[in-house]
Amino acid sequence: MKPLYLFHGEDSYTAIQKALHWQSQFRQKYGDMNVETFEGADLTAEKFAEAVSTLPFLSDKKLIVIRNFFKDAEAEELKKVSEKLDHIDENCIVVFAETQKADARTALFKNIKKTGEIKDFPLMDKPQLADWITAEIARLNAPISRSQINILADTVGPNLWQMKQEIEKIALFCAAANSATDNSTNNPAASPTDKEIENLISPNLQTSIFRLTDQLAQKNRRDALKTLKTLIESGENLIPIMFMIVRQFRILIQIQSCAQKGLGTPAIIKKIKLHPFVVSSGLKQAGNFSPEKLKEIYDKLLKIDIGTKNSKIKITVNDATELRLA
């Protein structure tokens, strides 16, 4: 093994779980005394130097895991720690684990890349996400169908932190429903309906914006208003919702423009610097609009966005609910 690692990426859940798995494996093999953990905000260069130079206790290996150092440490501390990487004892393994992408411009990032290994965890695509959900519901014995797995994937998206919470919520619902029935005959756990799944899970803003855009493309006003209403009732503020809708149509204009110039998906991803999942979904959505229609909608959305911010426009999502921003 190399002495130095960085786990980071858009899929921060998997990055952190990887570090936790290493901690568990090291404890089993080398004992608790040879696993040391730090929170990035609390770590100083002096503490780092002491930890990495201390020999393992009655063992030949030691693991140090530092969580969110790139995210929470001061720039000066990042620089100081970077200068002490050469002092890591040969029997010591250091893992930096981040809940967001680390800044590749820092000296610490560059030095880890030079002497260690950087593991970047990208967001899962939909098939990978469906497989992950399948494994998780099997682990928690939550009997949901393949179509309900797709509902979860489409509604929550690739944020595994939220997805884990939603699956645990569904598992508790299934367990409660099953305990309310007669289990004397060892019947299988009761399966929730699609409607119950939809009512249980909280919508993810980004994936809801994707769905709302699809509904607008299909001129499905009723469902578009329903999606907007669900977002607002889940606690989302109207200003970030409008920002995300405007952003989504701006992305569609960019994607459509690139496609019309003959660029393929990899080239579009490289040019506009967005996740492959966003680009592939955007290509499908952009195909539902003419360039003129996209620009017309985008211009109208900009006016609505500005109007809601200065209270000149009010938005009503049903006959009983009128939303006005102060």
mmCIF file of C-alpha atoms in Angstrom:
data_model
loop_
_atom_site.group_PDB
_atom_site.id
_atom_site.type_symbol
_atom_site.label_atom_id
_atom_site.label_comp_id
_atom_site.label_asym_id
_atom_site.label_seq_id
_atom_site.Cartn_x
_atom_site.Cartn_y
_atom_site.Cartn_z
ATOM 1 C CA MET A 1 0.000 0.000 0.000
ATOM 2 C CA LYS A 2 1.027 3.581 -0.565
ATOM 3 C CA PRO A 3 1.553 5.741 2.540
ATOM 4 C CA LEU A 4 -0.814 8.532 1.513
ATOM 5 C CA TYR A 5 -4.370 8.700 0.121
ATOM 6 C CA LEU A 6 -7.079 11.234 -0.634
ATOM 7 C CA PHE A 7 -10.696 10.067 -0.927
ATOM 8 C CA HIS A 8 -12.939 12.768 -2.367
ATOM 9 C CA GLY A 9 -15.449 13.511 -5.117
ATOM 10 C CA GLU A 10 -19.058 14.407 -5.849
ATOM 11 C CA ASP A 11 -20.155 11.104 -4.290
ATOM 12 C CA SER A 12 -18.936 12.063 -0.835
ATOM 13 C CA TYR A 13 -20.980 9.315 0.830
ATOM 14 C CA THR A 14 -18.944 6.565 -0.858
ATOM 15 C CA ALA A 15 -15.698 8.440 -0.176
ATOM 16 C CA ILE A 16 -16.443 8.593 3.554
ATOM 17 C CA GLN A 17 -17.705 4.993 3.657
ATOM 18 C CA LYS A 18 -14.459 3.860 2.026
ATOM 19 C CA ALA A 19 -12.465 5.546 4.792
ATOM 20 C CA LEU A 20 -14.713 4.005 7.475
ATOM 21 C CA HIS A 21 -14.246 0.571 5.894
ATOM 22 C CA TRP A 22 -10.470 0.982 6.047
ATOM 23 C CA GLN A 23 -10.733 1.991 9.701
ATOM 24 C CA SER A 24 -12.778 -1.126 10.472
ATOM 25 C CA GLN A 25 -10.374 -3.415 8.609
ATOM 26 C CA PHE A 26 -7.333 -1.886 10.305
ATOM 27 C CA ARG A 27 -8.882 -2.223 13.765
ATOM 28 C CA GLN A 28 -9.584 -5.898 13.159
ATOM 29 C CA LYS A 29 -6.063 -6.576 11.901
ATOM 30 C CA TYR A 30 -3.868 -4.184 13.891
ATOM 31 C CA GLY A 31 -5.969 -3.184 16.930
ATOM 32 C CA ASP A 32 -7.711 0.007 18.092
ATOM 33 C CA MET A 33 -4.453 1.581 19.254
ATOM 34 C CA ASN A 34 -3.227 1.724 15.668
ATOM 35 C CA VAL A 35 -6.141 3.689 14.205
ATOM 36 C CA GLU A 36 -6.169 7.435 14.835
ATOM 37 C CA THR A 37 -8.797 9.877 13.544
ATOM 38 C CA PHE A 38 -8.880 13.672 13.276
ATOM 39 C CA GLU A 39 -11.466 16.237 12.231
ATOM 40 C CA GLY A 40 -9.977 18.674 9.740
ATOM 41 C CA ALA A 41 -11.017 21.777 11.674
ATOM 42 C CA ASP A 42 -9.104 20.568 14.758
ATOM 43 C CA LEU A 43 -5.919 19.351 13.072
ATOM 44 C CA THR A 44 -2.768 21.474 13.200
ATOM 45 C CA ALA A 45 0.520 20.863 11.443
ATOM 46 C CA GLU A 46 2.080 20.088 14.830
ATOM 47 C CA LYS A 47 -0.537 17.431 15.642
ATOM 48 C CA PHE A 48 -0.106 15.966 12.169
ATOM 49 C CA ALA A 49 3.685 15.785 12.513
ATOM 50 C CA GLU A 50 3.399 14.060 15.885
ATOM 51 C CA ALA A 51 0.806 11.543 14.658
ATOM 52 C CA VAL A 52 2.654 10.515 11.485
ATOM 53 C CA SER A 53 6.014 10.141 13.228
ATOM 54 C CA THR A 54 4.740 7.989 16.123
ATOM 55 C CA LEU A 55 5.483 4.294 15.654
ATOM 56 C CA PRO A 56 2.661 1.710 15.611
ATOM 57 C CA PHE A 57 1.813 0.092 18.962
ATOM 58 C CA LEU A 58 2.974 -3.553 19.023
ATOM 59 C CA SER A 59 2.271 -3.813 15.307
ATOM 60 C CA ASP A 60 3.829 -3.079 11.944
ATOM 61 C CA LYS A 61 1.121 -0.743 10.592
ATOM 62 C CA LYS A 62 -0.788 2.331 11.714
ATOM 63 C CA LEU A 63 -3.685 4.189 10.053
ATOM 64 C CA ILE A 64 -4.461 7.898 10.389
ATOM 65 C CA VAL A 65 -7.750 9.173 8.933
ATOM 66 C CA ILE A 66 -8.271 12.932 8.606
ATOM 67 C CA ARG A 67 -11.803 13.998 7.740
ATOM 68 C CA ASN A 68 -12.579 17.250 5.884
ATOM 69 C CA PHE A 69 -9.145 18.826 6.217
ATOM 70 C CA PHE A 70 -9.357 20.378 2.744
ATOM 71 C CA LYS A 71 -12.876 21.619 3.530
ATOM 72 C CA ASP A 72 -12.407 23.003 7.040
ATOM 73 C CA ALA A 73 -8.731 23.874 7.575
ATOM 74 C CA GLU A 74 -7.251 27.331 7.067
ATOM 75 C CA ALA A 75 -5.133 27.850 3.943
ATOM 76 C CA GLU A 76 -1.998 28.345 6.030
ATOM 77 C CA GLU A 77 -2.570 25.039 7.853
ATOM 78 C CA LEU A 78 -3.050 23.243 4.518
ATOM 79 C CA LYS A 79 0.298 24.587 3.393
ATOM 80 C CA LYS A 80 2.071 23.612 6.631
ATOM 81 C CA VAL A 81 0.737 20.047 6.542
ATOM 82 C CA SER A 82 1.743 19.754 2.897
ATOM 83 C CA GLU A 83 5.312 20.541 3.904
ATOM 84 C CA LYS A 84 5.300 17.698 6.459
ATOM 85 C CA LEU A 85 4.215 14.870 4.145
ATOM 86 C CA ASP A 86 7.834 13.770 3.766
ATOM 87 C CA HIS A 87 7.954 13.048 7.511
ATOM 88 C CA ILE A 88 5.377 10.243 7.414
ATOM 89 C CA ASP A 89 6.827 7.100 9.004
ATOM 90 C CA GLU A 90 7.153 4.159 6.615
ATOM 91 C CA ASN A 91 4.794 2.093 8.794
ATOM 92 C CA CYS A 92 2.091 4.771 8.792
ATOM 93 C CA ILE A 93 -0.748 5.157 6.265
ATOM 94 C CA VAL A 94 -2.550 8.511 6.066
ATOM 95 C CA VAL A 95 -6.006 8.962 4.515
ATOM 96 C CA PHE A 96 -7.608 12.351 3.886
ATOM 97 C CA ALA A 97 -11.383 11.807 3.469
ATOM 98 C CA GLU A 98 -13.566 14.665 2.222
ATOM 99 C CA THR A 99 -17.317 15.288 2.003
ATOM 100 C CA GLN A 100 -16.765 17.423 -1.095
ATOM 101 C CA LYS A 101 -14.260 17.656 -3.932
ATOM 102 C CA ALA A 102 -10.853 18.780 -2.707
ATOM 103 C CA ASP A 103 -9.236 21.856 -4.257
ATOM 104 C CA ALA A 104 -6.751 20.545 -6.828
ATOM 105 C CA ARG A 105 -4.922 23.889 -6.852
ATOM 106 C CA THR A 106 -3.551 23.488 -3.330
ATOM 107 C CA ALA A 107 -0.007 22.358 -2.632
ATOM 108 C CA LEU A 108 -1.373 19.582 -0.411
ATOM 109 C CA PHE A 109 -3.443 18.115 -3.250
ATOM 110 C CA LYS A 110 -0.484 18.274 -5.644
ATOM 111 C CA ASN A 111 1.877 16.646 -3.162
ATOM 112 C CA ILE A 112 -0.577 13.831 -2.396
ATOM 113 C CA LYS A 113 -0.914 13.240 -6.128
ATOM 114 C CA LYS A 114 2.873 13.143 -6.463
ATOM 115 C CA THR A 115 3.675 10.774 -3.590
ATOM 116 C CA GLY A 116 0.391 8.995 -2.857
ATOM 117 C CA GLU A 117 -2.903 8.111 -4.514
ATOM 118 C CA ILE A 118 -6.047 10.162 -5.115
ATOM 119 C CA LYS A 119 -9.346 8.286 -5.355
ATOM 120 C CA ASP A 120 -12.082 10.391 -6.984
ATOM 121 C CA PHE A 121 -15.639 9.153 -6.393
ATOM 122 C CA PRO A 122 -18.012 10.479 -9.107
ATOM 123 C CA LEU A 123 -21.782 10.464 -8.774
ATOM 124 C CA MET A 124 -23.375 7.161 -9.746
ATOM 125 C CA ASP A 125 -25.262 6.918 -13.014
ATOM 126 C CA LYS A 126 -28.828 5.592 -12.883
ATOM 127 C CA PRO A 127 -28.009 1.858 -13.388
ATOM 128 C CA GLN A 128 -25.316 2.038 -10.681
ATOM 129 C CA LEU A 129 -27.715 3.895 -8.394
ATOM 130 C CA ALA A 130 -30.451 1.298 -8.950
ATOM 131 C CA ASP A 131 -27.993 -1.492 -8.065
ATOM 132 C CA TRP A 132 -26.929 0.383 -4.916
ATOM 133 C CA ILE A 133 -30.565 0.870 -3.860
ATOM 134 C CA THR A 134 -31.281 -2.830 -4.525
ATOM 135 C CA ALA A 135 -28.403 -3.890 -2.271
ATOM 136 C CA GLU A 136 -29.422 -1.464 0.469
ATOM 137 C CA ILE A 137 -33.098 -2.501 0.530
ATOM 138 C CA ALA A 138 -32.040 -6.159 0.624
ATOM 139 C CA ARG A 139 -29.794 -5.403 3.608
ATOM 140 C CA LEU A 140 -32.664 -3.669 5.422
ATOM 141 C CA ASN A 141 -35.291 -6.205 4.289
ATOM 142 C CA ALA A 142 -37.503 -3.561 2.680
ATOM 143 C CA PRO A 143 -39.617 -5.414 0.080
ATOM 144 C CA ILE A 144 -40.041 -2.868 -2.707
ATOM 145 C CA SER A 145 -40.385 -3.535 -6.429
ATOM 146 C CA ARG A 146 -38.096 -2.654 -9.330
ATOM 147 C CA SER A 147 -40.485 0.096 -10.432
ATOM 148 C CA GLN A 148 -40.370 1.532 -6.900
ATOM 149 C CA ILE A 149 -36.574 1.446 -7.010
ATOM 150 C CA ASN A 150 -36.853 3.588 -10.145
ATOM 151 C CA ILE A 151 -39.197 5.975 -8.310
ATOM 152 C CA LEU A 152 -36.558 6.325 -5.595
ATOM 153 C CA ALA A 153 -33.755 6.875 -8.119
ATOM 154 C CA ASP A 154 -35.753 9.459 -10.076
ATOM 155 C CA THR A 155 -37.049 11.340 -7.031
ATOM 156 C CA VAL A 156 -33.988 11.404 -4.788
ATOM 157 C CA GLY A 157 -31.180 11.188 -7.350
ATOM 158 C CA PRO A 158 -27.554 10.197 -6.695
ATOM 159 C CA ASN A 159 -27.215 11.903 -3.302
ATOM 160 C CA LEU A 160 -26.497 8.747 -1.286
ATOM 161 C CA TRP A 161 -26.635 10.563 2.062
ATOM 162 C CA GLN A 162 -30.286 11.409 1.422
ATOM 163 C CA MET A 163 -30.968 8.110 -0.350
ATOM 164 C CA LYS A 164 -29.836 6.126 2.704
ATOM 165 C CA GLN A 165 -32.224 8.130 4.911
ATOM 166 C CA GLU A 166 -35.127 7.592 2.507
ATOM 167 C CA ILE A 167 -34.508 3.822 2.312
ATOM 168 C CA GLU A 168 -34.314 3.589 6.114
ATOM 169 C CA LYS A 169 -37.624 5.481 6.285
ATOM 170 C CA ILE A 170 -39.214 2.984 3.864
ATOM 171 C CA ALA A 171 -37.770 0.024 5.802
ATOM 172 C CA LEU A 172 -39.285 1.345 9.050
ATOM 173 C CA PHE A 173 -42.632 1.820 7.293
ATOM 174 C CA CYS A 174 -42.532 -1.766 5.976
ATOM 175 C CA ALA A 175 -41.576 -3.127 9.401
ATOM 176 C CA ALA A 176 -44.415 -1.225 11.067
ATOM 177 C CA ALA A 177 -46.912 -2.410 8.445
ATOM 178 C CA ASN A 178 -45.700 -5.984 8.836
ATOM 179 C CA SER A 179 -45.896 -5.918 12.639
ATOM 180 C CA ALA A 180 -49.508 -4.786 12.359
ATOM 181 C CA THR A 181 -50.395 -7.972 10.445
ATOM 182 C CA ASP A 182 -50.560 -11.566 11.687
ATOM 183 C CA ASN A 183 -47.012 -12.956 11.382
ATOM 184 C CA SER A 184 -47.809 -16.358 12.857
ATOM 185 C CA THR A 185 -47.701 -17.937 9.401
ATOM 186 C CA ASN A 186 -44.362 -16.280 8.561
ATOM 187 C CA ASN A 187 -45.870 -14.351 5.681
ATOM 188 C CA PRO A 188 -43.438 -12.148 3.735
ATOM 189 C CA ALA A 189 -43.185 -8.510 4.766
ATOM 190 C CA ALA A 190 -45.913 -6.257 3.386
ATOM 191 C CA SER A 191 -44.886 -4.272 0.311
ATOM 192 C CA PRO A 192 -45.731 -0.553 0.126
ATOM 193 C CA THR A 193 -47.687 0.842 -2.813
ATOM 194 C CA ASP A 194 -46.176 3.295 -5.303
ATOM 195 C CA LYS A 195 -48.283 6.056 -3.745
ATOM 196 C CA GLU A 196 -46.997 5.227 -0.261
ATOM 197 C CA ILE A 197 -43.407 5.336 -1.539
ATOM 198 C CA GLU A 198 -44.011 8.740 -3.139
ATOM 199 C CA ASN A 199 -45.584 10.071 0.064
ATOM 200 C CA LEU A 200 -42.768 8.738 2.255
ATOM 201 C CA ILE A 201 -39.758 10.123 0.406
ATOM 202 C CA SER A 202 -38.643 13.749 0.311
ATOM 203 C CA PRO A 203 -37.993 15.159 -3.169
ATOM 204 C CA ASN A 204 -34.458 16.167 -4.099
ATOM 205 C CA LEU A 205 -34.349 19.683 -5.564
ATOM 206 C CA GLN A 206 -32.149 18.830 -8.557
ATOM 207 C CA THR A 207 -34.084 15.729 -9.615
ATOM 208 C CA SER A 208 -37.401 17.526 -9.094
ATOM 209 C CA ILE A 209 -36.208 20.280 -11.436
ATOM 210 C CA PHE A 210 -35.398 17.604 -14.046
ATOM 211 C CA ARG A 211 -38.911 16.208 -13.680
ATOM 212 C CA LEU A 212 -40.516 19.649 -13.835
ATOM 213 C CA THR A 213 -38.567 20.434 -17.028
ATOM 214 C CA ASP A 214 -39.833 17.211 -18.600
ATOM 215 C CA GLN A 215 -43.375 18.118 -17.633
ATOM 216 C CA LEU A 216 -43.016 21.562 -19.189
ATOM 217 C CA ALA A 217 -41.651 19.984 -22.375
ATOM 218 C CA GLN A 218 -44.723 17.749 -22.524
ATOM 219 C CA LYS A 219 -46.998 20.768 -21.857
ATOM 220 C CA ASN A 220 -48.212 18.927 -18.753
ATOM 221 C CA ARG A 221 -49.197 21.975 -16.713
ATOM 222 C CA ARG A 222 -51.071 20.019 -14.016
ATOM 223 C CA ASP A 223 -48.108 17.766 -13.112
ATOM 224 C CA ALA A 224 -45.620 20.651 -13.385
ATOM 225 C CA LEU A 225 -47.623 22.641 -10.824
ATOM 226 C CA LYS A 226 -47.921 19.518 -8.661
ATOM 227 C CA THR A 227 -44.120 19.054 -8.697
ATOM 228 C CA LEU A 228 -43.604 22.723 -7.823
ATOM 229 C CA LYS A 229 -46.176 22.512 -5.022
ATOM 230 C CA THR A 230 -44.549 19.364 -3.589
ATOM 231 C CA LEU A 231 -41.153 21.085 -3.527
ATOM 232 C CA ILE A 232 -42.513 24.133 -1.742
ATOM 233 C CA GLU A 233 -44.479 22.068 0.770
ATOM 234 C CA SER A 234 -41.337 20.031 1.533
ATOM 235 C CA GLY A 235 -39.712 23.246 2.783
ATOM 236 C CA GLU A 236 -37.826 24.454 -0.293
ATOM 237 C CA ASN A 237 -37.726 28.231 -0.703
ATOM 238 C CA LEU A 238 -39.110 29.630 -3.962
ATOM 239 C CA ILE A 239 -35.994 31.689 -4.768
ATOM 240 C CA PRO A 240 -33.578 28.699 -5.047
ATOM 241 C CA ILE A 241 -36.287 26.754 -6.898
ATOM 242 C CA MET A 242 -36.556 29.504 -9.514
ATOM 243 C CA PHE A 243 -32.764 29.769 -9.688
ATOM 244 C CA MET A 244 -32.492 26.025 -10.396
ATOM 245 C CA ILE A 245 -35.222 26.114 -13.056
ATOM 246 C CA VAL A 246 -33.530 29.032 -14.835
ATOM 247 C CA ARG A 247 -30.178 27.234 -14.544
ATOM 248 C CA GLN A 248 -31.631 24.030 -15.998
ATOM 249 C CA PHE A 249 -32.947 25.801 -19.095
ATOM 250 C CA ARG A 250 -29.640 27.629 -19.496
ATOM 251 C CA ILE A 251 -27.902 24.230 -19.429
ATOM 252 C CA LEU A 252 -30.351 22.882 -22.032
ATOM 253 C CA ILE A 253 -29.568 25.818 -24.333
ATOM 254 C CA GLN A 254 -25.822 25.119 -23.966
ATOM 255 C CA ILE A 255 -26.256 21.383 -24.581
ATOM 256 C CA GLN A 256 -28.526 21.894 -27.576
ATOM 257 C CA SER A 257 -26.109 24.423 -29.092
ATOM 258 C CA CYS A 258 -23.202 21.968 -28.725
ATOM 259 C CA ALA A 259 -25.239 19.110 -30.220
ATOM 260 C CA GLN A 260 -26.229 21.244 -33.219
ATOM 261 C CA LYS A 261 -22.528 21.877 -33.849
ATOM 262 C CA GLY A 262 -22.014 18.108 -34.104
ATOM 263 C CA LEU A 263 -20.385 17.529 -30.719
ATOM 264 C CA GLY A 264 -20.922 14.112 -29.143
ATOM 265 C CA THR A 265 -21.691 13.512 -25.474
ATOM 266 C CA PRO A 266 -18.027 13.216 -24.297
ATOM 267 C CA ALA A 267 -17.114 16.448 -26.102
ATOM 268 C CA ILE A 268 -20.121 18.263 -24.613
ATOM 269 C CA ILE A 269 -19.184 17.059 -21.111
ATOM 270 C CA LYS A 270 -15.667 18.383 -21.595
ATOM 271 C CA LYS A 271 -16.799 21.702 -23.066
ATOM 272 C CA ILE A 272 -19.458 22.713 -20.541
ATOM 273 C CA LYS A 273 -17.829 20.887 -17.593
ATOM 274 C CA LEU A 274 -20.910 19.127 -16.233
ATOM 275 C CA HIS A 275 -21.436 15.623 -14.855
ATOM 276 C CA PRO A 276 -22.170 12.958 -17.531
ATOM 277 C CA PHE A 277 -25.534 12.238 -15.872
ATOM 278 C CA VAL A 278 -26.563 15.893 -16.275
ATOM 279 C CA VAL A 279 -25.435 16.038 -19.913
ATOM 280 C CA SER A 280 -27.049 12.746 -20.979
ATOM 281 C CA SER A 281 -30.339 13.702 -19.303
ATOM 282 C CA GLY A 282 -30.083 17.191 -20.759
ATOM 283 C CA LEU A 283 -29.629 15.857 -24.290
ATOM 284 C CA LYS A 284 -32.913 13.969 -23.995
ATOM 285 C CA GLN A 285 -34.704 16.978 -22.561
ATOM 286 C CA ALA A 286 -33.291 19.427 -25.103
ATOM 287 C CA GLY A 287 -34.636 17.235 -27.897
ATOM 288 C CA ASN A 288 -38.161 18.099 -26.746
ATOM 289 C CA PHE A 289 -37.693 21.803 -27.517
ATOM 290 C CA SER A 290 -36.868 23.822 -30.611
ATOM 291 C CA PRO A 291 -34.017 26.349 -30.131
ATOM 292 C CA GLU A 292 -36.555 29.163 -30.439
ATOM 293 C CA LYS A 293 -38.834 27.642 -27.800
ATOM 294 C CA LEU A 294 -35.952 27.085 -25.389
ATOM 295 C CA LYS A 295 -34.879 30.719 -25.670
ATOM 296 C CA GLU A 296 -38.470 31.925 -25.300
ATOM 297 C CA ILE A 297 -38.959 29.881 -22.103
ATOM 298 C CA TYR A 298 -35.578 30.954 -20.734
ATOM 299 C CA ASP A 299 -36.353 34.653 -21.289
ATOM 300 C CA LYS A 300 -39.748 34.283 -19.592
ATOM 301 C CA LEU A 301 -38.214 32.436 -16.648
ATOM 302 C CA LEU A 302 -35.639 35.188 -16.174
ATOM 303 C CA LYS A 303 -38.437 37.759 -15.991
ATOM 304 C CA ILE A 304 -40.355 35.602 -13.494
ATOM 305 C CA ASP A 305 -37.203 35.078 -11.419
ATOM 306 C CA ILE A 306 -36.558 38.813 -11.225
ATOM 307 C CA GLY A 307 -40.244 39.511 -10.563
ATOM 308 C CA THR A 308 -40.488 37.090 -7.643
ATOM 309 C CA LYS A 309 -37.406 38.625 -6.051
ATOM 310 C CA ASN A 310 -38.853 42.150 -6.104
ATOM 311 C CA SER A 311 -42.430 41.005 -5.277
ATOM 312 C CA LYS A 312 -43.846 42.224 -8.589
ATOM 313 C CA ILE A 313 -44.905 38.674 -9.494
ATOM 314 C CA LYS A 314 -46.849 36.259 -7.317
ATOM 315 C CA ILE A 315 -46.961 32.525 -7.989
ATOM 316 C CA THR A 316 -50.024 30.377 -7.347
ATOM 317 C CA VAL A 317 -49.645 26.599 -7.353
ATOM 318 C CA ASN A 318 -53.301 25.785 -6.718
ATOM 319 C CA ASP A 319 -56.578 27.527 -6.048
ATOM 320 C CA ALA A 320 -55.998 27.604 -2.306
ATOM 321 C CA THR A 321 -52.329 28.517 -2.102
ATOM 322 C CA GLU A 322 -50.899 31.847 -3.152
ATOM 323 C CA LEU A 323 -47.186 32.451 -2.625
ATOM 324 C CA ARG A 324 -45.797 35.952 -2.396
ATOM 325 C CA LEU A 325 -42.203 36.897 -1.610
ATOM 326 C CA ALA A 326 -41.602 39.900 0.630
#
